[in-house]
């Protein structure tokens, strides 16, 4: 089965012709000269109004980017020609956005990993028409985390993200500040994306290659091809974001050095965990702290896995440490005192089946149908079984912990707060999901596979969060619901 999948992928990609950058698209190991300085997306400064609200302006726009010397690539970006600025806010901040769509067609902007009211979520129900501006606002009410933003329009998310509409959204709090926090110096974002380029340097936009979606031969880190980074301190926090459409990576270093995992998708771990490799599937994030000796040189890379979406290996980033390194203070042994929510013994259990035809429980996504109604401030157990290709599963607005995978504890690097989980073909994952206080019977939130082709094909469902005993306010058909139409 595995080799068949690989063959299908191989043949599709070969016919299209490959870029001049790598002729072997399954690996670039040993072939990267590391000639370009790693781009660090700049932090977007807010304007603060008299009520203390931080206002951010984001504009989705068309542009061209020189990823390869002398070649112009047509791209989309936010406040620039590709990717978007980093947003950094404190827990407790009130934030407000002006999101302007200048890409000439409708899109949306979703805050992945954010706990917020459903109508601010930026999913498929919050379309931003070409030429218009969307103005969501909310209060940051969750622990420190590395989250991100990207389009989420129904049916075209894969293409919009692939064209480079995405950025990092960092939440800091008192606990997270005990880790290296000097952005761009000892706190470095790494947005990992794979692409396919044609000879002339343009993106090959075959985002619908079955069975997983596009898996490219060329890796961009923060939009930089073939990047290197010089570090000047002894301990560096990297915020890893797998922003790829379908590819998963087992991250590690070519010299086998270990690193400390300090955070999963949705927040800090109780204590750091020492690892030499960890896997992230699309949409997942992790924060790691890496130690350097003066003059060190190492290559941050990915290793081969055993699933359909992680079979290839790549060199991602060369890191060179200066001869004089500033000593960073040791990272704390206890990272967070945030209480884990207990799973009540009578917790509601919901089951979800992911199938080969990109459906969930036999149904494809329907914008008008609400699939699940959840009570505010509860913890539920969601049991997700994958009966098809490799998938993962992401839930909006909520954070969860993995209870088990096929009845066993999850890998050591997946035991913290999360919002996206990899579900290998044939497995069942049980997660304890903590739902918050924001209710709205007529604005749904999404759960879906974060392999963007599958999401576009309809492997997505909708849930609303309501107060107990208000279920009758949930509309039978959202299309007929006036309240919903006006937003
Ligand atoms: Cu990152 Cu529903 O998305
Ligand atoms: Cu999301
Ligand atoms: Cu999937």
Coordinates of C-alpha atoms and ligand atoms in Angstrom, one line a residue:
X1 CA 0.0 0.0 0.0
X2 CA 2.7 2.5 1.0
X3 CA 4.7 1.9 -2.1
X4 CA 1.6 2.3 -4.3
X5 CA 0.9 5.6 -2.8
X6 CA 4.4 6.7 -3.4
X7 CA 4.3 5.6 -7.0
X8 CA 1.1 7.6 -7.7
X9 CA 2.7 10.6 -6.3
X10 CA 6.0 10.1 -8.1
X11 CA 4.4 9.7 -11.5
X12 CA 2.2 12.8 -11.2
X13 CA 5.0 14.9 -10.2
X14 CA 7.4 13.7 -12.8
X15 CA 5.1 14.5 -15.7
X16 CA 4.9 18.1 -14.6
X17 CA 8.6 18.6 -14.9
X18 CA 10.8 19.5 -12.1
X19 CA 12.5 22.7 -10.9
X20 CA 16.1 23.4 -11.6
X21 CA 16.7 23.7 -7.8
X22 CA 16.6 20.0 -6.9
X23 CA 16.2 17.2 -9.4
X24 CA 15.6 14.7 -6.7
X25 CA 12.4 15.7 -5.0
X26 CA 12.5 13.1 -2.2
X27 CA 15.6 14.5 -0.6
X28 CA 18.1 17.4 -0.8
X29 CA 20.5 15.9 1.7
X30 CA 24.1 17.0 1.0
X31 CA 23.1 19.2 -1.9
X32 CA 22.3 22.5 -0.2
X33 CA 25.1 25.2 -0.2
X34 CA 23.1 27.3 2.3
X35 CA 23.6 30.6 0.6
X36 CA 20.8 32.8 1.8
X37 CA 20.4 34.5 5.2
X38 CA 17.2 33.3 6.9
X39 CA 14.4 35.8 6.6
X40 CA 12.8 36.7 10.0
X41 CA 9.3 38.0 9.4
X42 CA 9.1 41.4 11.1
X43 CA 6.9 42.0 14.1
X44 CA 3.8 44.1 13.3
X45 CA 3.5 47.0 15.7
X46 CA 0.0 47.8 16.7
X47 CA -1.5 51.2 17.3
X48 CA -3.0 51.4 20.8
X49 CA -6.3 53.3 21.2
X50 CA -7.5 55.2 24.3
X51 CA -9.1 52.0 25.7
X52 CA -5.9 50.1 25.4
X53 CA -7.0 48.0 22.5
X54 CA -4.2 47.0 20.2
X55 CA -5.1 47.5 16.5
X56 CA -3.4 45.6 13.8
X57 CA -3.7 46.2 10.0
X58 CA -3.2 43.2 7.7
X59 CA -3.6 43.5 3.9
X60 CA -3.6 40.4 1.7
X61 CA -2.0 41.4 -1.5
X62 CA -0.5 40.1 -4.8
X63 CA 3.2 40.5 -5.5
X64 CA 6.4 38.9 -6.8
X65 CA 9.2 37.5 -4.7
X66 CA 12.8 36.6 -5.6
X67 CA 13.2 33.2 -3.9
X68 CA 15.9 32.3 -6.4
X69 CA 18.5 34.8 -7.7
X70 CA 17.3 36.5 -10.8
X71 CA 13.9 34.8 -10.9
X72 CA 10.7 36.4 -10.0
X73 CA 8.0 34.2 -8.5
X74 CA 4.3 35.4 -8.4
X75 CA 3.1 35.1 -4.8
X76 CA 0.6 36.4 -2.4
X77 CA 1.5 37.9 0.9
X78 CA 0.2 39.9 3.8
X79 CA 1.6 43.4 4.2
X80 CA 4.3 42.2 1.7
X81 CA 4.8 39.9 -1.2
X82 CA 4.9 36.6 0.6
X83 CA 3.9 35.3 4.1
X84 CA 2.8 37.8 6.7
X85 CA 4.3 39.7 9.6
X86 CA 4.5 38.1 13.1
X87 CA 1.8 39.3 15.5
X88 CA 3.0 39.2 19.1
X89 CA 0.6 40.0 22.0
X90 CA 0.3 39.4 25.7
X91 CA -2.2 37.2 27.4
X92 CA -5.1 39.6 28.5
X93 CA -4.6 42.0 25.6
X94 CA -7.6 43.3 23.7
X95 CA -6.9 43.0 20.0
X96 CA -8.6 44.3 16.9
X97 CA -7.8 43.7 13.3
X98 CA -8.4 45.4 10.0
X99 CA -8.0 42.6 7.5
X100 CA -8.2 44.0 3.9
X101 CA -8.4 41.7 0.9
X102 CA -6.5 43.0 -2.1
X103 CA -5.9 39.7 -3.9
X104 CA -8.7 40.2 -6.3
X105 CA -10.9 37.2 -5.1
X106 CA -12.7 36.3 -1.9
X107 CA -10.7 34.8 0.9
X108 CA -10.8 34.6 4.7
X109 CA -8.2 34.8 7.5
X110 CA -8.4 32.2 10.3
X111 CA -6.6 32.5 13.6
X112 CA -5.4 28.9 14.0
X113 CA -4.9 28.0 17.7
X114 CA -6.8 31.0 19.0
X115 CA -9.5 30.8 21.7
X116 CA -12.1 33.3 20.6
X117 CA -15.8 33.9 19.8
X118 CA -16.9 31.9 16.7
X119 CA -17.8 34.9 14.7
X120 CA -14.2 36.2 15.0
X121 CA -12.6 32.9 14.0
X122 CA -12.1 33.6 10.3
X123 CA -13.4 30.3 9.0
X124 CA -15.5 29.7 5.9
X125 CA -18.4 31.7 7.3
X126 CA -16.4 35.0 7.6
X127 CA -15.7 35.6 3.9
X128 CA -13.8 38.7 3.0
X129 CA -14.9 39.8 -0.5
X130 CA -12.2 41.2 -2.8
X131 CA -11.6 44.9 -2.0
X132 CA -13.3 44.7 1.4
X133 CA -12.1 44.8 5.0
X134 CA -13.0 42.5 7.9
X135 CA -12.8 43.8 11.5
X136 CA -12.6 41.0 14.1
X137 CA -11.7 41.8 17.7
X138 CA -11.4 39.7 20.9
X139 CA -9.5 39.5 24.2
X140 CA -6.5 37.1 24.4
X141 CA -7.7 34.6 27.0
X142 CA -5.4 31.6 26.9
X143 CA -1.9 30.6 28.0
X144 CA 1.2 31.6 26.0
X145 CA 1.5 29.7 22.7
X146 CA 2.8 29.8 19.1
X147 CA -0.3 30.1 16.9
X148 CA -0.7 31.2 13.3
X149 CA -3.0 32.7 10.8
X150 CA -4.0 31.6 7.3
X151 CA -7.0 31.6 4.8
X152 CA -9.8 29.2 5.4
X153 CA -12.3 29.6 2.6
X154 CA -14.2 26.5 1.7
X155 CA -12.7 24.6 -1.2
X156 CA -9.6 26.8 -1.8
X157 CA -7.7 26.8 1.4
X158 CA -4.9 24.7 -0.1
X159 CA -4.2 27.1 -2.9
X160 CA -4.4 30.3 -0.8
X161 CA -2.0 28.9 1.8
X162 CA 0.3 27.6 -0.8
X163 CA 0.5 31.0 -2.5
X164 CA 2.0 32.2 0.8
X165 CA -0.8 33.7 2.8
X166 CA 0.2 32.8 6.3
X167 CA 2.0 34.2 9.3
X168 CA 2.9 33.5 13.0
X169 CA 0.8 34.8 15.9
X170 CA 2.7 34.6 19.2
X171 CA 1.0 34.9 22.6
X172 CA 3.3 35.6 25.5
X173 CA 2.7 35.5 29.3
X174 CA 4.8 35.7 32.4
X175 CA 5.7 32.0 32.3
X176 CA 6.8 32.1 28.6
X177 CA 9.1 35.0 29.3
X178 CA 11.3 32.8 31.4
X179 CA 12.4 31.2 28.1
X180 CA 14.5 33.1 25.5
X181 CA 12.1 35.8 24.3
X182 CA 14.2 38.3 22.3
X183 CA 12.5 37.9 18.9
X184 CA 14.8 37.4 16.0
X185 CA 17.8 37.1 18.4
X186 CA 17.2 34.1 20.7
X187 CA 13.6 33.5 19.9
X188 CA 13.3 32.6 16.2
X189 CA 10.3 31.6 14.2
X190 CA 10.7 28.8 11.6
X191 CA 7.8 28.4 9.2
X192 CA 8.5 25.3 7.2
X193 CA 6.8 24.9 3.8
X194 CA 7.4 22.7 0.8
X195 CA 6.9 24.0 -2.7
X196 CA 7.2 22.9 -6.4
X197 CA 8.7 25.4 -8.7
X198 CA 8.8 25.4 -12.5
X199 CA 12.0 26.2 -14.4
X200 CA 11.1 29.9 -14.7
X201 CA 10.7 30.1 -10.9
X202 CA 7.0 30.2 -10.7
X203 CA 5.0 28.0 -8.2
X204 CA 3.5 24.9 -9.7
X205 CA 0.0 25.1 -8.2
X206 CA -1.1 21.4 -8.5
X207 CA -2.4 21.5 -4.9
X208 CA -4.8 18.7 -5.7
X209 CA -2.4 15.8 -6.3
X210 CA -4.0 12.7 -4.7
X211 CA -3.9 11.1 -2.3
X212 CA -2.4 13.8 0.1
X213 CA -2.1 17.0 -1.8
X214 CA 1.0 18.7 -3.1
X215 CA 4.3 17.6 -1.6
X216 CA 7.1 19.7 -3.1
X217 CA 10.8 19.1 -3.6
X218 CA 11.8 22.6 -2.5
X219 CA 11.7 23.7 1.1
X220 CA 11.3 27.3 2.1
X221 CA 11.9 28.4 5.7
X222 CA 10.2 31.7 6.5
X223 CA 10.0 32.0 2.7
X224 CA 13.8 31.7 2.3
X225 CA 15.2 29.1 -0.1
X226 CA 18.5 27.4 1.0
X227 CA 18.8 29.4 4.3
X228 CA 21.4 29.8 7.0
X229 CA 21.3 31.5 10.3
X230 CA 24.0 32.8 12.5
X231 CA 23.2 32.7 16.3
X232 CA 25.0 34.8 18.9
X233 CA 23.7 33.3 22.1
X234 CA 24.2 29.9 23.8
X235 CA 20.5 28.9 23.9
X236 CA 18.0 29.6 21.2
X237 CA 14.3 29.1 21.3
X238 CA 12.9 28.0 17.9
X239 CA 9.2 28.2 17.2
X240 CA 8.5 25.5 14.6
X241 CA 5.4 25.8 12.4
X242 CA 4.7 23.1 9.8
X243 CA 2.9 25.4 7.3
X244 CA 3.0 22.8 4.5
X245 CA -0.1 21.7 2.7
X246 CA 0.5 17.9 3.3
X247 CA 4.0 17.1 4.2
X248 CA 5.0 16.0 7.7
X249 CA 8.6 16.3 9.1
X250 CA 10.6 14.5 11.7
X251 CA 12.7 17.4 12.8
X252 CA 16.2 17.0 14.3
X253 CA 19.9 17.9 13.7
X254 CA 22.4 16.3 11.4
X255 CA 25.0 16.0 14.2
X256 CA 22.4 14.2 16.4
X257 CA 22.4 16.9 19.0
X258 CA 19.5 16.9 21.3
X259 CA 17.1 19.8 22.1
X260 CA 14.6 20.6 24.8
X261 CA 10.9 20.5 23.8
X262 CA 9.2 23.3 25.8
X263 CA 5.8 23.7 24.1
X264 CA 3.3 21.9 21.9
X265 CA 0.7 23.6 19.7
X266 CA -1.4 25.3 22.4
X267 CA 1.1 26.0 25.2
X268 CA 4.0 25.3 27.4
X269 CA 4.8 21.8 28.7
X270 CA 4.9 21.3 32.5
X271 CA 8.7 20.6 32.1
X272 CA 11.1 20.5 29.2
X273 CA 11.6 17.2 27.5
X274 CA 15.0 16.2 25.9
X275 CA 14.6 14.8 22.4
X276 CA 16.6 14.2 19.3
X277 CA 13.7 14.1 16.9
X278 CA 10.1 15.0 16.8
X279 CA 7.3 14.9 14.2
X280 CA 5.0 17.7 13.2
X281 CA 2.2 17.2 10.7
X282 CA 0.6 20.1 8.8
X283 CA -0.7 22.9 11.1
X284 CA 1.2 21.6 14.2
X285 CA 3.6 23.8 16.1
X286 CA 6.3 23.2 18.7
X287 CA 8.8 25.3 20.6
X288 CA 12.2 23.9 21.2
X289 CA 15.3 25.3 22.9
X290 CA 18.7 24.3 21.4
X291 CA 22.1 24.8 23.0
X292 CA 25.2 26.0 21.1
X293 CA 28.9 26.0 21.7
X294 CA 31.0 28.8 20.2
X295 CA 31.8 28.1 16.5
X296 CA 29.2 25.2 16.2
X297 CA 27.8 24.4 12.8
X298 CA 24.8 22.2 12.5
X299 CA 22.1 21.5 10.0
X300 CA 18.5 21.4 11.1
X301 CA 16.8 18.8 9.0
X302 CA 14.0 16.3 8.7
X303 CA 14.3 12.5 8.8
X304 CA 12.4 9.8 7.0
X305 CA 9.3 8.5 8.7
X306 CA 7.1 5.4 8.0
X307 CA 3.9 7.1 7.0
X308 CA 2.7 8.3 3.6
X309 CA 3.3 12.0 4.3
X310 CA 6.7 11.8 6.0
X311 CA 8.7 9.5 3.7
X312 CA 11.2 12.1 2.4
X313 CA 14.1 13.8 4.1
X314 CA 15.4 17.3 3.7
X315 CA 18.0 19.7 5.0
X316 CA 16.2 22.7 6.1
X317 CA 18.5 25.3 7.7
X318 CA 22.2 25.6 8.5
X319 CA 22.9 27.1 11.8
X320 CA 26.3 28.6 12.6
X321 CA 27.2 29.8 16.1
X322 CA 29.5 32.8 16.5
X323 CA 32.9 32.4 18.1
X324 CA 31.7 34.6 21.0
X325 CA 28.4 33.5 22.4
X326 CA 26.4 35.4 24.9
X327 CA 25.5 33.1 27.7
X328 CA 21.7 32.7 27.9
X329 CA 20.3 31.9 31.3
X330 CA 19.3 28.2 31.9
X331 CA 15.7 27.4 31.1
X332 CA 13.5 26.7 34.1
X333 CA 12.7 23.1 35.2
X334 CA 9.1 23.9 35.7
X335 CA 7.7 25.8 32.7
X336 CA 4.1 26.3 33.6
X337 CA 1.8 25.9 36.6
X338 CA -1.3 26.0 34.4
X339 CA -3.8 23.5 35.7
X340 CA -4.7 20.6 33.4
X341 CA -8.4 20.2 33.1
X342 CA -9.6 17.0 34.7
X343 CA -11.6 14.7 32.4
X344 CA -14.8 14.0 34.3
X345 CA -15.7 10.3 34.5
X346 CA -19.1 11.0 32.8
X347 CA -17.4 13.1 30.0
X348 CA -19.4 13.1 26.8
X349 CA -17.8 10.8 24.2
X350 CA -18.1 11.6 20.5
X351 CA -16.8 9.4 17.7
X352 CA -15.5 10.5 14.3
X353 CA -14.5 8.3 11.4
X354 CA -12.2 9.6 8.7
X355 CA -12.6 7.7 5.5
X356 CA -10.8 7.3 2.2
X357 CA -13.3 9.5 0.3
X358 CA -12.4 12.5 2.6
X359 CA -15.6 12.3 4.6
X360 CA -16.1 12.4 8.4
X361 CA -18.8 10.0 9.7
X362 CA -19.9 9.5 6.1
X363 CA -20.6 13.1 5.5
X364 CA -18.8 15.7 3.5
X365 CA -18.6 19.3 4.8
X366 CA -21.8 21.3 4.3
X367 CA -21.7 25.0 5.2
X368 CA -25.4 24.8 6.1
X369 CA -25.3 21.9 8.5
X370 CA -24.3 21.9 12.1
X371 CA -22.8 18.5 12.9
X372 CA -22.2 18.7 16.6
X373 CA -23.6 20.8 19.5
X374 CA -21.2 21.2 22.4
X375 CA -21.8 22.7 25.9
X376 CA -19.7 25.6 27.0
X377 CA -17.1 25.0 29.7
X378 CA -17.0 21.3 29.4
X379 CA -14.4 18.7 28.7
X380 CA -15.3 16.0 26.2
X381 CA -13.6 12.9 24.8
X382 CA -13.4 12.8 21.1
X383 CA -12.4 9.4 19.6
X384 CA -11.2 9.7 16.0
X385 CA -10.6 6.7 13.9
X386 CA -8.7 6.9 10.6
X387 CA -9.9 4.4 8.0
X388 CA -8.2 6.0 5.1
X389 CA -4.9 7.6 4.1
X390 CA -2.8 9.5 6.7
X391 CA -4.8 12.3 8.2
X392 CA -4.6 14.7 11.1
X393 CA -7.4 16.4 13.0
X394 CA -7.6 20.0 14.1
X395 CA -10.3 21.6 16.3
X396 CA -11.0 25.4 16.3
X397 CA -11.2 27.5 19.5
X398 CA -10.4 24.6 21.8
X399 CA -7.3 22.9 23.2
X400 CA -6.9 19.2 23.9
X401 CA -4.6 16.6 25.3
X402 CA -4.1 13.2 23.7
X403 CA -5.3 10.5 26.0
X404 CA -4.1 7.6 23.8
X405 CA -3.3 6.4 20.3
X406 CA -4.5 2.8 19.7
X407 CA -4.8 2.4 23.5
X408 CA -1.2 3.4 24.1
X409 CA 0.3 6.7 25.4
X410 CA 1.1 9.1 22.6
X411 CA 4.7 9.8 21.7
X412 CA 6.5 11.7 24.4
X413 CA 6.6 14.8 22.3
X414 CA 2.7 14.9 22.0
X415 CA 1.7 15.0 25.6
X416 CA 1.1 18.7 26.1
X417 CA -1.6 21.1 25.1
X418 CA -2.5 20.7 21.5
X419 CA -5.0 21.7 18.8
X420 CA -3.9 19.4 15.9
X421 CA -3.0 15.8 16.1
X422 CA -1.6 13.4 13.5
X423 CA -3.6 10.2 13.1
X424 CA -1.7 7.5 11.1
X425 CA -3.7 5.4 8.7
X426 CA -5.6 2.7 10.6
X427 CA -5.3 4.3 14.0
X428 CA -7.7 5.5 16.7
X429 CA -6.8 8.6 18.7
X430 CA -8.7 9.7 21.9
X431 CA -8.4 13.3 22.9
X432 CA -9.8 15.2 25.9
X433 CA -11.0 18.5 24.5
X434 CA -11.6 21.5 26.7
X435 CA -14.3 23.8 25.4
X436 CA -14.5 27.4 26.6
X437 CA -17.0 30.0 27.6
X438 CA -17.8 31.6 24.2
X439 CA -21.2 30.6 23.0
X440 CA -23.1 31.2 19.8
X441 CA -25.8 28.8 18.6
X442 CA -25.6 30.1 15.0
X443 CA -21.9 30.6 14.2
X444 CA -20.2 27.3 13.8
X445 CA -16.6 26.4 14.4
X446 CA -14.7 23.8 12.4
X447 CA -13.0 20.5 13.0
X448 CA -11.1 19.0 10.1
X449 CA -8.1 17.3 8.6
X450 CA -5.3 19.8 8.2
X451 CA -4.0 18.2 5.0
X452 CA -5.4 21.0 3.0
X453 CA -6.5 19.0 0.0
X454 CA -8.6 16.8 2.3
X455 CA -10.1 19.8 4.0
X456 CA -11.0 21.3 0.6
X457 CA -12.5 18.0 -0.5
X458 CA -14.8 18.2 2.5
X459 CA -13.1 16.4 5.4
X460 CA -14.5 19.0 7.7
X461 CA -17.4 19.3 10.1
X462 CA -19.0 22.1 12.0
X463 CA -19.9 22.5 15.7
X464 CA -21.4 25.2 17.8
X465 CA -20.9 25.9 21.5
X466 CA -24.0 26.7 23.5
X467 CA -25.2 27.0 27.1
X468 CA -26.9 23.8 28.3
X469 CA -30.7 23.8 27.6
X470 CA -30.4 26.3 24.7
X471 CA -30.0 23.6 22.0
X472 CA -33.3 24.7 20.5
X473 CA -31.7 27.9 19.4
X474 CA -29.4 26.1 17.1
X475 CA -30.7 26.5 13.5
X476 CA -31.6 23.4 11.5
X477 CA -30.2 25.0 8.4
X478 CA -27.7 27.9 8.5
X479 CA -28.6 29.0 5.1
X480 CA -32.1 30.1 6.3
X481 CA -30.7 31.8 9.3
X482 CA -30.9 35.5 9.0
X483 CA -28.6 36.3 11.8
X484 CA -25.8 34.4 10.1
X485 CA -26.3 36.1 6.7
X486 CA -25.6 39.5 8.0
X487 CA -22.0 38.9 9.0
Ligands
LIG1 CU1 -5.3 25.9 10.5 CU2 -9.2 25.1 10.5 O1 -7.2 25.6 10.4
LIG2 CU1 -7.8 26.4 13.2
LIG3 CU1 -6.6 14.1 5.6

